[in-house]
mmCIF file of C-alpha atoms in Angstrom:
data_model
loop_
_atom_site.group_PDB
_atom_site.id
_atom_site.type_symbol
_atom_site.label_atom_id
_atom_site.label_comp_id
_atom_site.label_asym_id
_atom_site.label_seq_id
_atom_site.Cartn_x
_atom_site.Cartn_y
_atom_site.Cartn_z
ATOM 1 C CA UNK A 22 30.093 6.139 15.257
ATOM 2 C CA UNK A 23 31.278 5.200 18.612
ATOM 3 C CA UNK A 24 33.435 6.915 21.075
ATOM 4 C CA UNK A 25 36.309 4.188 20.633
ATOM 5 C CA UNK A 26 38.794 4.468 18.054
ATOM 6 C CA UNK A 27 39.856 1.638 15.812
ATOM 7 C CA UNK A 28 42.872 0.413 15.470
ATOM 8 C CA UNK A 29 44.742 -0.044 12.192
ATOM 9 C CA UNK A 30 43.764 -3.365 11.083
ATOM 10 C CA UNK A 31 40.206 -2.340 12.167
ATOM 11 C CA UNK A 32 40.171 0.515 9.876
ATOM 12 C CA UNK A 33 42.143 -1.259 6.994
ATOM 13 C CA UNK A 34 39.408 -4.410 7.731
ATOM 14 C CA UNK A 35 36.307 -1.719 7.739
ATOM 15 C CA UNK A 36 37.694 -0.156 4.276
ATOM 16 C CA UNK A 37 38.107 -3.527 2.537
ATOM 17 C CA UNK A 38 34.737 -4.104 3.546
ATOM 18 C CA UNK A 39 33.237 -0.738 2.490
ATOM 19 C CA UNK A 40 35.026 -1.477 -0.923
ATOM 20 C CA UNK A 41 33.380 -5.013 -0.640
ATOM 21 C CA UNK A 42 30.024 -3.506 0.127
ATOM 22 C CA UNK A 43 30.287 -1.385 -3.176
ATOM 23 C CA UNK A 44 31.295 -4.107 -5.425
ATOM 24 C CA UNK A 45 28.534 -6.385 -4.346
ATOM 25 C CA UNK A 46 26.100 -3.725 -4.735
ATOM 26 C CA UNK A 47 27.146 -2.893 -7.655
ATOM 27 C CA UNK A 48 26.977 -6.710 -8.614
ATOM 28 C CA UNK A 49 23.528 -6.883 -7.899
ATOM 29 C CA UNK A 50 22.763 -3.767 -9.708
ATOM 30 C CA UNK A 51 23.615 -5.958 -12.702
ATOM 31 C CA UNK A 52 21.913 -8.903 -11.715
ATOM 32 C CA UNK A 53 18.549 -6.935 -11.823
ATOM 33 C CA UNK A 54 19.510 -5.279 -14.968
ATOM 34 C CA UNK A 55 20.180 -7.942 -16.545
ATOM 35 C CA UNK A 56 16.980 -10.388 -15.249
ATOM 36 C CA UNK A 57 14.932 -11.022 -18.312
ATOM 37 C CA UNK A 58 13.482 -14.432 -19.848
ATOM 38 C CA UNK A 59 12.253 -14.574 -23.228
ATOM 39 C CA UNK A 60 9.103 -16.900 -22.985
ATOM 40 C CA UNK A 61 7.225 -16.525 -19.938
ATOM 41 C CA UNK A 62 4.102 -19.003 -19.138
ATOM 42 C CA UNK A 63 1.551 -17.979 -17.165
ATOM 43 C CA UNK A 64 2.754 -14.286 -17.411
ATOM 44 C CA UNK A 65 0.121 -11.368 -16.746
ATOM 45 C CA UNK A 66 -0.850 -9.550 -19.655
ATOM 46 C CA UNK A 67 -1.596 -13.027 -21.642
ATOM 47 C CA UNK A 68 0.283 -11.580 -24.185
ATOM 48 C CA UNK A 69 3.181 -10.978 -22.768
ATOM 49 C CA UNK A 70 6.167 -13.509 -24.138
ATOM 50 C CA UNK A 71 8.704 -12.086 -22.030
ATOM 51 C CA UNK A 72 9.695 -11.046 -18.447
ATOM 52 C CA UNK A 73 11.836 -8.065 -17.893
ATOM 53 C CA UNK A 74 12.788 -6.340 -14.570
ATOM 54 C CA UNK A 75 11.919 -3.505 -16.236
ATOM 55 C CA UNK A 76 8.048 -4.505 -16.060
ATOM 56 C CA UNK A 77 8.175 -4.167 -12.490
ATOM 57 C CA UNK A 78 8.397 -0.635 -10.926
ATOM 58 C CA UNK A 79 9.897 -2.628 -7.373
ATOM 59 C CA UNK A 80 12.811 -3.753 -9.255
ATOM 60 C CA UNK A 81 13.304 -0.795 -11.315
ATOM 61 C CA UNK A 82 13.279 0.624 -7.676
ATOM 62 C CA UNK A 83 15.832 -2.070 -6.135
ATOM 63 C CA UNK A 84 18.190 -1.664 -9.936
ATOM 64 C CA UNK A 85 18.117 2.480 -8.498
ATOM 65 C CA UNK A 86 18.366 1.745 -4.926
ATOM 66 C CA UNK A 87 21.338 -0.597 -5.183
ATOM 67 C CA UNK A 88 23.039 2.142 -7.425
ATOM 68 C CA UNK A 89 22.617 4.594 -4.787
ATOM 69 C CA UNK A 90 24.123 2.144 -2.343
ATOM 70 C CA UNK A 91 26.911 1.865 -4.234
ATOM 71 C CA UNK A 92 27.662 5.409 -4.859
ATOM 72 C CA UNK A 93 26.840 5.932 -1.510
ATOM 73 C CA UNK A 94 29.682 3.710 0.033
ATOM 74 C CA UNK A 95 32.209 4.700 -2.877
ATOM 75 C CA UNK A 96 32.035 8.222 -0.738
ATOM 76 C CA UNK A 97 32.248 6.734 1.779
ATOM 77 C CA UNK A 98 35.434 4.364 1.453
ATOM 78 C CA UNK A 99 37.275 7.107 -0.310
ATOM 79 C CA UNK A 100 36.781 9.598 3.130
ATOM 80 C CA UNK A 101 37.692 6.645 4.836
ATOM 81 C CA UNK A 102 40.691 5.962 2.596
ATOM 82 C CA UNK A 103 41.416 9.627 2.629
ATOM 83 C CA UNK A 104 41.320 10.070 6.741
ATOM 84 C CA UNK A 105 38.579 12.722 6.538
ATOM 85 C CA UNK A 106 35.627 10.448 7.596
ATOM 86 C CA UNK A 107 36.190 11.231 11.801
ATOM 87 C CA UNK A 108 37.016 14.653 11.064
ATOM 88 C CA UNK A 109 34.745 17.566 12.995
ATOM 89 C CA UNK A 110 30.980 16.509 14.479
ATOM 90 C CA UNK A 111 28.860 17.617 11.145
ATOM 91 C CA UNK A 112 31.592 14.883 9.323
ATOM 92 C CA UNK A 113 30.763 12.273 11.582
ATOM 93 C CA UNK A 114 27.099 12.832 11.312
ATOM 94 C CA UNK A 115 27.013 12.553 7.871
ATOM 95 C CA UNK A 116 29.130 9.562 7.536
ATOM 96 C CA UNK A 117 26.282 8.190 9.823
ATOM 97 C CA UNK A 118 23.666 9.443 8.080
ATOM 98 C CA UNK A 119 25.216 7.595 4.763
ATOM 99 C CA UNK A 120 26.108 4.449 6.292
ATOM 100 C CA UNK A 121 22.073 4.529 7.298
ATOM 101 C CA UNK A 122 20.704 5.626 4.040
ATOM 102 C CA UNK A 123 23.145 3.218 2.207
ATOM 103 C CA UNK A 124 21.672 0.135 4.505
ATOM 104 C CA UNK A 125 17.997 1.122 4.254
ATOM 105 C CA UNK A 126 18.647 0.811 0.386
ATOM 106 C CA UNK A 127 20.278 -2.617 0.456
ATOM 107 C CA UNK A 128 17.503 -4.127 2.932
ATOM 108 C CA UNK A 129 14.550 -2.683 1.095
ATOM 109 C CA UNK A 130 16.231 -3.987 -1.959
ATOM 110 C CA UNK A 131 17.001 -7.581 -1.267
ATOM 111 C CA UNK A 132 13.330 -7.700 0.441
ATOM 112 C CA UNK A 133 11.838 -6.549 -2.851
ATOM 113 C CA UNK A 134 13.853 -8.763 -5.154
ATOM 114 C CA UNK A 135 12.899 -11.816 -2.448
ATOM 115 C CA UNK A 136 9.364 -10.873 -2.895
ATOM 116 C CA UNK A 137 9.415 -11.716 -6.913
ATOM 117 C CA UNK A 138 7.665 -14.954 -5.842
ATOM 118 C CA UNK A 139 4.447 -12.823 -5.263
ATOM 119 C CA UNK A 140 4.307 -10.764 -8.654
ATOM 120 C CA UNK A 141 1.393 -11.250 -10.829
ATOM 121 C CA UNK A 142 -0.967 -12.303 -8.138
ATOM 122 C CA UNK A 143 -2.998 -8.807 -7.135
ATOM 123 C CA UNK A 144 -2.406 -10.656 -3.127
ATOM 124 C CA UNK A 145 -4.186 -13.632 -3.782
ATOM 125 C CA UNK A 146 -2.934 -17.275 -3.673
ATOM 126 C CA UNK A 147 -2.446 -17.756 -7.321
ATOM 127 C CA UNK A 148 0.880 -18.700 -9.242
ATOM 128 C CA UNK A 149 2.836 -15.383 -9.699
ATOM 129 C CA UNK A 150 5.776 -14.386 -12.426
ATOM 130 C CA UNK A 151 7.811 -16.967 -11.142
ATOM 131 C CA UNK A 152 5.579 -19.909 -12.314
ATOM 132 C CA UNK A 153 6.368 -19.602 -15.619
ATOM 133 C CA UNK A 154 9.665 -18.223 -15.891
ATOM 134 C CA UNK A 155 12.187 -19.501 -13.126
ATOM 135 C CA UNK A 156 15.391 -18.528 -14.541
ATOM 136 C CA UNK A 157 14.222 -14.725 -14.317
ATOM 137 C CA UNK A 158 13.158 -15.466 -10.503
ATOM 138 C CA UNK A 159 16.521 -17.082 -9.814
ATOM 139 C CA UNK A 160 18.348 -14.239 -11.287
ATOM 140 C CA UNK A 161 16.270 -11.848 -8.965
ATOM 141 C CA UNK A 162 16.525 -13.834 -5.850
ATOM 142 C CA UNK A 163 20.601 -14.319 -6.514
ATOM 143 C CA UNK A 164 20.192 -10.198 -6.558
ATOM 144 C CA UNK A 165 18.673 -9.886 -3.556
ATOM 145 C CA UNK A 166 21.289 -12.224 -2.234
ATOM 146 C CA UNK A 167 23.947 -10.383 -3.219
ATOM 147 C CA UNK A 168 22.605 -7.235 -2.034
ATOM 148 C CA UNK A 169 21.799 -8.790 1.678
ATOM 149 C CA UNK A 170 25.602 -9.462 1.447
ATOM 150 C CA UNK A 171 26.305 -5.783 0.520
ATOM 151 C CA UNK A 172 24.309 -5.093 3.694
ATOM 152 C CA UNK A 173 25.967 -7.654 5.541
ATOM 153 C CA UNK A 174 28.882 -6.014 4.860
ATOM 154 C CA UNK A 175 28.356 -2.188 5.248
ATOM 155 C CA UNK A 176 27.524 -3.367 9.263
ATOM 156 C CA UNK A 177 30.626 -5.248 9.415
ATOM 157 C CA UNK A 178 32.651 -2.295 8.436
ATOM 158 C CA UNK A 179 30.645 0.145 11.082
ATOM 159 C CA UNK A 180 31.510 -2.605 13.792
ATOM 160 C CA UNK A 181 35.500 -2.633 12.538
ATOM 161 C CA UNK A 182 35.249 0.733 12.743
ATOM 162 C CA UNK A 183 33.700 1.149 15.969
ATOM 163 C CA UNK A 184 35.478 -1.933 18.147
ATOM 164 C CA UNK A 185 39.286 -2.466 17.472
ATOM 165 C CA UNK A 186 40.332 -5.297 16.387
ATOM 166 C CA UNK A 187 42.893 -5.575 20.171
ATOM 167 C CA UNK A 188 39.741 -5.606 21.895
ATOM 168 C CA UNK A 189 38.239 -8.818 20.479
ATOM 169 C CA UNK A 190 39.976 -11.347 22.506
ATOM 170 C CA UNK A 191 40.463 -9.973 25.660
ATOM 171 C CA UNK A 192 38.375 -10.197 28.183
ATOM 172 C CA UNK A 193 37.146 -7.460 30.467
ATOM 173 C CA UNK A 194 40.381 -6.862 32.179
ATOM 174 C CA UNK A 195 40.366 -3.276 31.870
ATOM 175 C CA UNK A 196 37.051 -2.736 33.617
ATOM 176 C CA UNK A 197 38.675 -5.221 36.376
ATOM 177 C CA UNK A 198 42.185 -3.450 36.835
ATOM 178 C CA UNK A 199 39.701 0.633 37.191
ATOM 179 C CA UNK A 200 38.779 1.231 40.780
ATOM 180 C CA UNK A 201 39.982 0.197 44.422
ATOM 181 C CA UNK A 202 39.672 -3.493 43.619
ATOM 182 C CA UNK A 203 36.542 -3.322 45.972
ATOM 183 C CA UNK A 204 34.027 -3.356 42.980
ATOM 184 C CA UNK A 205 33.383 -0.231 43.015
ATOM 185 C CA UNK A 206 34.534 2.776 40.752
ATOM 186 C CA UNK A 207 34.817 5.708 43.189
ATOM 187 C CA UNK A 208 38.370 6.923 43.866
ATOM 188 C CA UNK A 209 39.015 6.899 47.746
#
């Protein structure tokens, strides 16, 4: 939360993408939920003859912390939407403190849901899950995707927010036209 204010394109920009982040949480949410492949070769126990995200407590974890990312920034856009987000300095420090836990929870999601590659292999160089069932790996690595977009888009909307949109293109004529035109700042 920086001192500037945003304009009103900035803030109708930073809610779109707030909405935007919640949707594609929520979208990869589903993704995990529904990752599953019926016959998985190579899978550890030997007997297993299916894959499930729910055999993995990481992506049980990323399902959970995508939800919470999504909940998160559905607060979050509706203070936004409602005007209350800049309101008093224990406001603004929770919005922050949201926006932060919401983004830890997207990162550490997509990283565990890129990490599927090494599951099965107790850290040695040995073909994990996704040996023998690549349509469940592709479904958790198009989560993790979708969730590094969520992310993606959650520090778009803090920039919007933050830097108006009138500011973009302009140069730095406003730091030019302060002071005596001596370069310096002091007021003789």
């Amino acid at each position: 939360m920086a001192a500037g204010k945003s304009d009103g394109s900035s803030g109708a920009a930073s809610l779109a993408l707030r909405i935007a982040t919640v949707a594609l949480a929520v979208a990869s949410a589903a993704m995990i939920a529904s990752a599953s492949q019926r016959s998985c070769a190579g899978c550890a126990p030997a007997s297993q003859v299916s894959v499930s995200y729910s055999d993995y407590s990481s992506l049980k974890y990323s399902l959970v912390a995508n939800i919470i990312s999504a909940a998160l920034q559905a607060a979050a856009a509706w203070l936004a939407a409602r005007g209350r987000e800049g309101e008093g300095k224990a406001a603004k420090s929770l919005a922050e403190l949201v926006d932060t836990a919401a983004q830890v929870f997207l990162y550490s999601s997509s990283a565990l849901a890129f990490s599927v590659d090494d599951f099965g292999t107790c850290g040695h160089r040995v073909a994990g899950v996704c040996k023998g069932s690549g349509e469940f790996c592709q479904r958790v690595h198009a989560s993790g995707a979708v969730s590094m977009a969520a992310a993606v888009a959650l520090a778009a909307s803090k920039y919007l927010k933050d830097v108006p949109v009138s500011t973009w293109f302009k140069g730095d004529e406003t730091k030019a036209k302060s002071g005596c035109g001596r370069g310096c700042h002091c007021h003789h």
